[in-house]
Short mmCIF file of C-alpha atoms in Angstrom, two decimals:
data_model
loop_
_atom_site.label_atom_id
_atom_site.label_comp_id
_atom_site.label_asym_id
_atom_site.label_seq_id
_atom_site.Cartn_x
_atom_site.Cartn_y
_atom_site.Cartn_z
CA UNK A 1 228.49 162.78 141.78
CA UNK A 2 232.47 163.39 141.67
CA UNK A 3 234.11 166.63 141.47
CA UNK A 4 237.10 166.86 138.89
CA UNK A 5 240.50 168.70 140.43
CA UNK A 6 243.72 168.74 138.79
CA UNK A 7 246.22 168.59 141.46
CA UNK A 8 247.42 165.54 141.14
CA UNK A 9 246.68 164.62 137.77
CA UNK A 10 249.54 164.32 135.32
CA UNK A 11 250.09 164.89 131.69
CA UNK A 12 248.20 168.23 130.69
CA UNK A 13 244.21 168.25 130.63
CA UNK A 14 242.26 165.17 131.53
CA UNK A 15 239.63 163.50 128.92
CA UNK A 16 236.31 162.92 130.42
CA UNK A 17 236.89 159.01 129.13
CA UNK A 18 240.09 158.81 130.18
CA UNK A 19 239.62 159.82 133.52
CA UNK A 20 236.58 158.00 134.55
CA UNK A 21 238.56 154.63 132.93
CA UNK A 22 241.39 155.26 135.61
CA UNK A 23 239.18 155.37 138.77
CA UNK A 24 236.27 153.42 137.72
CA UNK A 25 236.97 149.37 138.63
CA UNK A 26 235.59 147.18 136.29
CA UNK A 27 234.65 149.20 133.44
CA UNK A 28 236.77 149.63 130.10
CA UNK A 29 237.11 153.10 128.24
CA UNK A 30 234.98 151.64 125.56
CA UNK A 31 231.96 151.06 128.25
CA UNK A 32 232.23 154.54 129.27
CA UNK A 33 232.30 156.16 125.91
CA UNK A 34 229.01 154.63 125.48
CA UNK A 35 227.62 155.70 128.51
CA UNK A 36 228.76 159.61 127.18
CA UNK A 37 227.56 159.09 124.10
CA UNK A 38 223.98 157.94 125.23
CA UNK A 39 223.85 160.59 127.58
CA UNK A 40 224.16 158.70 130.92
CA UNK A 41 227.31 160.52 131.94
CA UNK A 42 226.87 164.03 132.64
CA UNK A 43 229.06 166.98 133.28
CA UNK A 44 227.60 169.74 135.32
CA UNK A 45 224.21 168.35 134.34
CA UNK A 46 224.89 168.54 130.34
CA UNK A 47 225.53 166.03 127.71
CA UNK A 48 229.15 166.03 126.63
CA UNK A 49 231.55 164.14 124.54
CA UNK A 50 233.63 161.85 125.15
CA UNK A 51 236.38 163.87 124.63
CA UNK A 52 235.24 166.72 126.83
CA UNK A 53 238.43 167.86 128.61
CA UNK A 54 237.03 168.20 132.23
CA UNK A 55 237.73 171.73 134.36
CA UNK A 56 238.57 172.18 137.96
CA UNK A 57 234.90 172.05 139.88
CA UNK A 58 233.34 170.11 137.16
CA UNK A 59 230.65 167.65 138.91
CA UNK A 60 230.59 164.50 136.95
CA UNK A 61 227.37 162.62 137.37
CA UNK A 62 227.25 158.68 136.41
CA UNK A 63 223.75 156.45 135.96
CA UNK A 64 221.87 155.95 138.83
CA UNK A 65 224.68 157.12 141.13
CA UNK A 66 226.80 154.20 140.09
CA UNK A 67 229.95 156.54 141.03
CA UNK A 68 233.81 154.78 141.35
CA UNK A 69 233.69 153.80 145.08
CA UNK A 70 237.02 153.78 147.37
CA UNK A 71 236.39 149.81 146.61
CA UNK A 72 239.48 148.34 144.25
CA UNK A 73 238.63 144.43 145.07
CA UNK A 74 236.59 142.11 143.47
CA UNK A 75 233.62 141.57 146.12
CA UNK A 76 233.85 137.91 147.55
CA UNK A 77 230.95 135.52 147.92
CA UNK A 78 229.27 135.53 151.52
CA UNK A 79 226.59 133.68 153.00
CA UNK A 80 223.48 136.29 153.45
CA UNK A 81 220.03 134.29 153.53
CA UNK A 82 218.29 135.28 150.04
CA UNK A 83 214.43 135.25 149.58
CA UNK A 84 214.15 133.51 146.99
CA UNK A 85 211.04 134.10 144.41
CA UNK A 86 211.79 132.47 141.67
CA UNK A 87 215.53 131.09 139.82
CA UNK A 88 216.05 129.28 136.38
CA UNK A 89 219.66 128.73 134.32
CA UNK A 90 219.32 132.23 133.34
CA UNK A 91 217.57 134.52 136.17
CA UNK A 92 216.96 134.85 139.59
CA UNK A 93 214.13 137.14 141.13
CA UNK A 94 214.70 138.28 144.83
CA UNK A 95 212.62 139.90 147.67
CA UNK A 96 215.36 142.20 149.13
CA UNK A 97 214.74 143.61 152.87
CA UNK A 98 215.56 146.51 154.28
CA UNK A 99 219.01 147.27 154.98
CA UNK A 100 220.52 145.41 152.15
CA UNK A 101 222.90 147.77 149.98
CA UNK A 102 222.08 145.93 146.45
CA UNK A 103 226.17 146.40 145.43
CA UNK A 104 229.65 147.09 147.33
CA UNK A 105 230.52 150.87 147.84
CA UNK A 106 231.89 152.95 149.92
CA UNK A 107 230.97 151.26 153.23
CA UNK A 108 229.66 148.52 151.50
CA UNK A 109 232.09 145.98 150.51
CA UNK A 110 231.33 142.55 151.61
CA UNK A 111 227.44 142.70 153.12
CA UNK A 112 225.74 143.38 149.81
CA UNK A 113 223.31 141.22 147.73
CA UNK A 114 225.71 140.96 145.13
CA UNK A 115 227.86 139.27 148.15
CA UNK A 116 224.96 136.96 148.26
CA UNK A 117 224.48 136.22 144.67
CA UNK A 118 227.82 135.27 144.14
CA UNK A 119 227.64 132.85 147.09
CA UNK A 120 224.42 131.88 145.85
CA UNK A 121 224.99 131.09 142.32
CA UNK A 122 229.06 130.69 141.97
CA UNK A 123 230.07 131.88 138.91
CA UNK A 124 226.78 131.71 137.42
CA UNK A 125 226.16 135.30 136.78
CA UNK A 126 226.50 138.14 134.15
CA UNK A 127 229.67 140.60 133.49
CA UNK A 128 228.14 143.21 131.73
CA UNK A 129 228.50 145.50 134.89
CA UNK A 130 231.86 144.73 135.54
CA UNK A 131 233.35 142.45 138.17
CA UNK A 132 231.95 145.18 141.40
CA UNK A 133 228.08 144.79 139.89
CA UNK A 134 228.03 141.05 138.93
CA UNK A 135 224.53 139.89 137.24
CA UNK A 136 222.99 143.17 138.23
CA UNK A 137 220.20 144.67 135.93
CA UNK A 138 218.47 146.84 138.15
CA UNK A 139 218.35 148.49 141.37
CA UNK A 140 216.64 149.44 144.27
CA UNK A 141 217.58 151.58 147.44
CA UNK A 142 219.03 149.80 150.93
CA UNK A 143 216.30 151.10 152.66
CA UNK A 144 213.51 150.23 150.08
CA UNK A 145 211.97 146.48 149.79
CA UNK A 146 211.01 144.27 147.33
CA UNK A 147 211.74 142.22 144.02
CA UNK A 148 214.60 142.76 142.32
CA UNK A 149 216.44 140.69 139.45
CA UNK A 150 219.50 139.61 138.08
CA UNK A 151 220.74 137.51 135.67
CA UNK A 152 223.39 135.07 135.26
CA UNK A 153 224.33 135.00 131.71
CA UNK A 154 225.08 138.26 129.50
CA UNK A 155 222.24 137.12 126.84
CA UNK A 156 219.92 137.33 129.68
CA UNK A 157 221.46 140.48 131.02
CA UNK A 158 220.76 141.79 127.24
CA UNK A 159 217.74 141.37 126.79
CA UNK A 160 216.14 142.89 130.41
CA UNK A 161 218.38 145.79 130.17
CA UNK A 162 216.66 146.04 126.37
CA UNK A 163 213.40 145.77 128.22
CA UNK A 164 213.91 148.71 130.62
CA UNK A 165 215.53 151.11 128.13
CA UNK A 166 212.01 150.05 126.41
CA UNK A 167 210.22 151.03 129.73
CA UNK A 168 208.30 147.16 129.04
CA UNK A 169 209.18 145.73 132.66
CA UNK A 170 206.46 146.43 134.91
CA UNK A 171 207.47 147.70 138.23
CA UNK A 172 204.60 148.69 140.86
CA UNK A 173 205.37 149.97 144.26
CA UNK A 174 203.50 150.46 147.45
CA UNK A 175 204.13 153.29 149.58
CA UNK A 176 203.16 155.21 152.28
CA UNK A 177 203.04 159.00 152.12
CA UNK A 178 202.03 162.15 153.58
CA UNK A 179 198.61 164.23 152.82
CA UNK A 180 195.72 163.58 151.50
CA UNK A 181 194.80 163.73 147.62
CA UNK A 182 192.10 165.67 146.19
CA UNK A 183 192.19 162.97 143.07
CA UNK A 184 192.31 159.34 143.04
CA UNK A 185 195.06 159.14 140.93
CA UNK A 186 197.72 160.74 138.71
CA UNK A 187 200.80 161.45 136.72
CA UNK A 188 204.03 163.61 138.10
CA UNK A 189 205.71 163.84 134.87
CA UNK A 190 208.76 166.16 135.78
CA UNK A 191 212.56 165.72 134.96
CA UNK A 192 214.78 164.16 138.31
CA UNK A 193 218.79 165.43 137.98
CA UNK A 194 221.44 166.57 141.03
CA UNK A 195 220.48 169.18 142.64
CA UNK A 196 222.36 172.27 142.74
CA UNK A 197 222.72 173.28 146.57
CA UNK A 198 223.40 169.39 147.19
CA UNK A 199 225.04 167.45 144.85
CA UNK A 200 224.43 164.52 146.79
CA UNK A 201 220.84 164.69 146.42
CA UNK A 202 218.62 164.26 143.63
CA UNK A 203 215.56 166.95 142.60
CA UNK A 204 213.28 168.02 140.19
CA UNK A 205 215.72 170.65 138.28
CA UNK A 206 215.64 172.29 134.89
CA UNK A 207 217.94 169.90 132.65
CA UNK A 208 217.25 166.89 134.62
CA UNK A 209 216.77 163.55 133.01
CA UNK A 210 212.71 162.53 131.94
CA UNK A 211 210.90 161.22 134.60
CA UNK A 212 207.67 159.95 134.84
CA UNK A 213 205.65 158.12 137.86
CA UNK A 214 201.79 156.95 137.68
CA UNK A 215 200.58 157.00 141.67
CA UNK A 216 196.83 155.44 142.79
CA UNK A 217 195.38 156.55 146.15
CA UNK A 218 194.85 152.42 147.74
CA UNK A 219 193.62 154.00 151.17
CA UNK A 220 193.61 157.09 152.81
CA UNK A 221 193.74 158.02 156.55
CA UNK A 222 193.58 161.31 156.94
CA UNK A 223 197.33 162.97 156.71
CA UNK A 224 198.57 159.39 155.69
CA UNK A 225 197.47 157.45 151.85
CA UNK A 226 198.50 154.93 150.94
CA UNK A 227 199.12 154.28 147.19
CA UNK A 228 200.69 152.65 144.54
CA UNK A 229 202.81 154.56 141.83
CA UNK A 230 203.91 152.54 138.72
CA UNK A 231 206.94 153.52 137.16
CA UNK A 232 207.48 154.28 133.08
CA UNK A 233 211.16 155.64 133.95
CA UNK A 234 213.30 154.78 136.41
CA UNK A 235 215.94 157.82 138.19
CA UNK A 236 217.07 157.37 140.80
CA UNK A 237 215.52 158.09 143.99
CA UNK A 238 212.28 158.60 141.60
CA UNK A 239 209.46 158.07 143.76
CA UNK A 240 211.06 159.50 146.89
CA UNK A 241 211.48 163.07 144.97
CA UNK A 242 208.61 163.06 143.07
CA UNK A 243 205.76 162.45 145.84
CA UNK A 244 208.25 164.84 147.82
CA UNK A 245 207.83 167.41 144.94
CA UNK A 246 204.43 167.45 145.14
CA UNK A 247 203.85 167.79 148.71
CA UNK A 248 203.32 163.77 149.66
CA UNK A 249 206.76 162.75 151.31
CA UNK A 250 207.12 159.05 152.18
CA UNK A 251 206.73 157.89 155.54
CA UNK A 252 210.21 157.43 157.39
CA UNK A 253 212.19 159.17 154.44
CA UNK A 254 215.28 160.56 155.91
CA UNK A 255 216.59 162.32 152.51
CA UNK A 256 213.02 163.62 151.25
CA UNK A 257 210.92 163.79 154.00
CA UNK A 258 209.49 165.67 156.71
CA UNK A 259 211.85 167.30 159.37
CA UNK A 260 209.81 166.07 161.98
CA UNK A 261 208.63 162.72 161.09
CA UNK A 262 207.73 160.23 163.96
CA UNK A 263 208.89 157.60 161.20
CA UNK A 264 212.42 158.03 161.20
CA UNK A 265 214.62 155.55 161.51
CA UNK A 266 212.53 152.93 160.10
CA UNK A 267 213.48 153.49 156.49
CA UNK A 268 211.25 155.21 153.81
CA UNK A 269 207.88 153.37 153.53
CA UNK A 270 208.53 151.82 149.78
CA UNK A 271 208.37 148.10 148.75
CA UNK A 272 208.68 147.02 145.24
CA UNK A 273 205.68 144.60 144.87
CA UNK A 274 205.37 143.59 141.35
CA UNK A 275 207.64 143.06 139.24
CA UNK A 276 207.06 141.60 134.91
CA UNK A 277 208.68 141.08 132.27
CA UNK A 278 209.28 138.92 129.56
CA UNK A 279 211.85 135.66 129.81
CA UNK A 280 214.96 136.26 128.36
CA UNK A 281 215.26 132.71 126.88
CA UNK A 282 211.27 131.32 126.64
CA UNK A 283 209.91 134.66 125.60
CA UNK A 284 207.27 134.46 127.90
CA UNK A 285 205.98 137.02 130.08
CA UNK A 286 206.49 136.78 134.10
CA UNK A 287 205.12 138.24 136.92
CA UNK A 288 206.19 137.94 140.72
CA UNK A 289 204.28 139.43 143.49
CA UNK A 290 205.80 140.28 146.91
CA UNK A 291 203.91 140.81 150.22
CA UNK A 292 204.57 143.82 152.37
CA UNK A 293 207.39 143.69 154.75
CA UNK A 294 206.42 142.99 158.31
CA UNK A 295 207.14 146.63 159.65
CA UNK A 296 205.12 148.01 156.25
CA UNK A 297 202.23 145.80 157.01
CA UNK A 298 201.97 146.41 160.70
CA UNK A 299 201.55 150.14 160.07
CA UNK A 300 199.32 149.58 157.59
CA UNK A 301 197.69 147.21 159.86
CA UNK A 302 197.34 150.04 162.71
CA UNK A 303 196.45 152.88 160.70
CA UNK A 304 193.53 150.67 159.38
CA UNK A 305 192.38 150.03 162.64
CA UNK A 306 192.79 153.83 163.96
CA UNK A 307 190.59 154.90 160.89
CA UNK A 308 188.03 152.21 161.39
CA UNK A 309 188.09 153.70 165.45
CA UNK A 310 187.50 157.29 164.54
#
C-alpha cells in the first residue's frame, strides 16, 4: 500500500494515473489505466477512475501488493540453482523453496527467482510485467513452497493470465494449521482487502476484493490438521487470512498466526503442490505435482508418528 502526500509534488493536484506512471518502473500510463479501470488499483479500498485526483493520506493499494519498490534498475541475471519441473519454447514450471522472494523489491534486488529466470533462460521471457517482473504470471509468498510458472513469450503470458482471470488453473495447496475441524471439509467464501489498523496487512474487511478457498481435512492430530485448500481466487496472502479468520492459523505463520507458536521461524507451513492448466501453444491440459519440502515432510513425518504413539 502507498500513502499519497503532496509536499513535494509539483504542478497543482496529482492524477491517480499520472502519479503511479512516475514512480512505478516498468509500467506505462496506459498499463495502469487499465489496472483502474478493472478495479485492481484501489484508493482507500474503493474503485476509482483514472482520473481520480488523489488527497493527502490517501492509501493507494496495487494487485497483489505489486507496489513501486525503492528498485529503479533492471534486475540482472544471477546464477540461483532452479528446480526445474518441466520447460518448453514457451513455459517453464518451477518448485520454488523457501526463502526465495519470487521478484526484486525493496530488499530484494538481485536474489530473486526472476534473477534466476533471466540467467536461466536469457532473453527468453515475457514483458508484459514490465522489465522488474520479467515472464512472471503468478505468484507465491518467499516463505511459501511450491510450483510456480512463467512464461517466456507474451502469447504465452496471454493466455495463462486469461486462464486465472477465468479461475481455470488449478492450484492445490497443502498446509498445516491449527485446531481441529468439526467437518471434513469446506468453503471460506469471504472478501480479503488491507486492513484498516495495518495497512501492511491483509484481512477479511467489508469492501475487500472476492475471495474464495475450498480446504479438506488430509489428517488430523489433535490441535494440528493437516489439509488441503484449493483455490477459485487468488488475493493475496489468501490462505494465510482465511484459515486465520476462521480460527485455523498456519503452522510457523509470523503475520497470521499464533503469538506463541513453537513454529516460528520456520516459515508458514504452505506448499503449492499442484499446479494445471492448459498449454498456451498445444492446447492441452498439464498438470505438475510437487512433493513436500523436507522441513514440511519431517513434521508431518513426526506428528504421524506422535499420533500413532498416543
Amino acid at each position: 500500500m502507498i500513502v499519497y502526500h503532496s509536499e513535494g509534488d509539483t504542478g497543482g493536484p496529482k492524477r491517480l494515473d499520472a502519479y503511479l506512471a512516475g514512480i512505478w518502473p516498468g509500467r506505462s500510463r496506459s498499463h495502469i489505466q487499465g489496472l483502474i479501470k478493472k478495479g485492481l488499483i484501489t484508493v482507500n479500498d474503493m474503485k476509482v477512475k483514472t482520473g481520480y485526483m488523489l488527497k493527502d493520506g490517501d492509501g493507494i493499494e496495487l494487485p497483489k501488493e505489486d507496489e513501486p519498490s525503492d528498485i529503479s534498475e533492471a534486475p540482472k541475471p544471477k546464477d540461483i540453482p532452479l528446480d526445474i519441473v518441466y520447460e518448453d519454447g514457451d513455459i517453464i514450471v518451477v518448485n520454488k523453496p523457501k526463502g526465495l522472494v519470487v521478484h526484486p523489491a525493496a530488499g530484494h534486488s538481485d536474489d530473486t527467482l526472476v534473477n534466476a529466470l533471466m540467467y536461466h533462460c536469457g532473453d527468453s521471457l515475457s514483458g508484459i510485467n514490465g522489465e522488474l517482473r520479467p515472464g512472471i504470471v503468478h505468484r507465491i509468498d518467499k516463505d511459501t513452497t511450491g510450483l510456480l510458472i512463467a512464461c517466456k513469450n507474451d502469447a504465452a503470458h496471454l493466455s495463462l493470465s486469461e486462464q486465472l482471470s477465468s479461475h481455470s488453473i488449478k492450484r492445490r495447496y497443502k498446509a498445516l494449521c491449527y485446531g481441529g475441524f468439526k467437518e471434513a471439509s469446506g468453503t471460506v467464501d469471504a472478501p480479503i482487502g488491507r486492513r484498516r489498523d495495518d495497512r501492511k496487512r491483509m484481512g477479511v474487511t467489508e469492501g475487500g476484493r472476492m475471495a474464495v478457498t475450498h480446504f479438506q481435512v488430509l489428517e488430523s492430530f489433535g490441535d494440528i490438521s493437516y489439509i488441503e485448500c484449493r483455490l477459485e481466487t487468488g488475493r493475496t496472502h489468501q490462505i494465510r487470512v482465511h484459515m486465520s479468520y476462521i480460527r485455523h492459523p498456519l503452522l510457523g505463520d509470523e503475520v497470521y498466526g499464533r503469538s506463541k507458536d513453537p513454529y516460528k521461524g520456520c516459515g508458514q507451513y504452505l506448499h503449492a503442490a499442484v499446479l494445471g492448466f492448459v498449454h498456451p501453444r498445444t492446447g492441452q491440459y498439464m498438470e505438475f505435482e510437487a512433493p513436500l519440502p523436507d522441513y514440511f515432510d519431517t513434521t508431518l513425518r513426526r506428528l504421524r508418528a506422535d499420533n500413532a504413539a498416543k
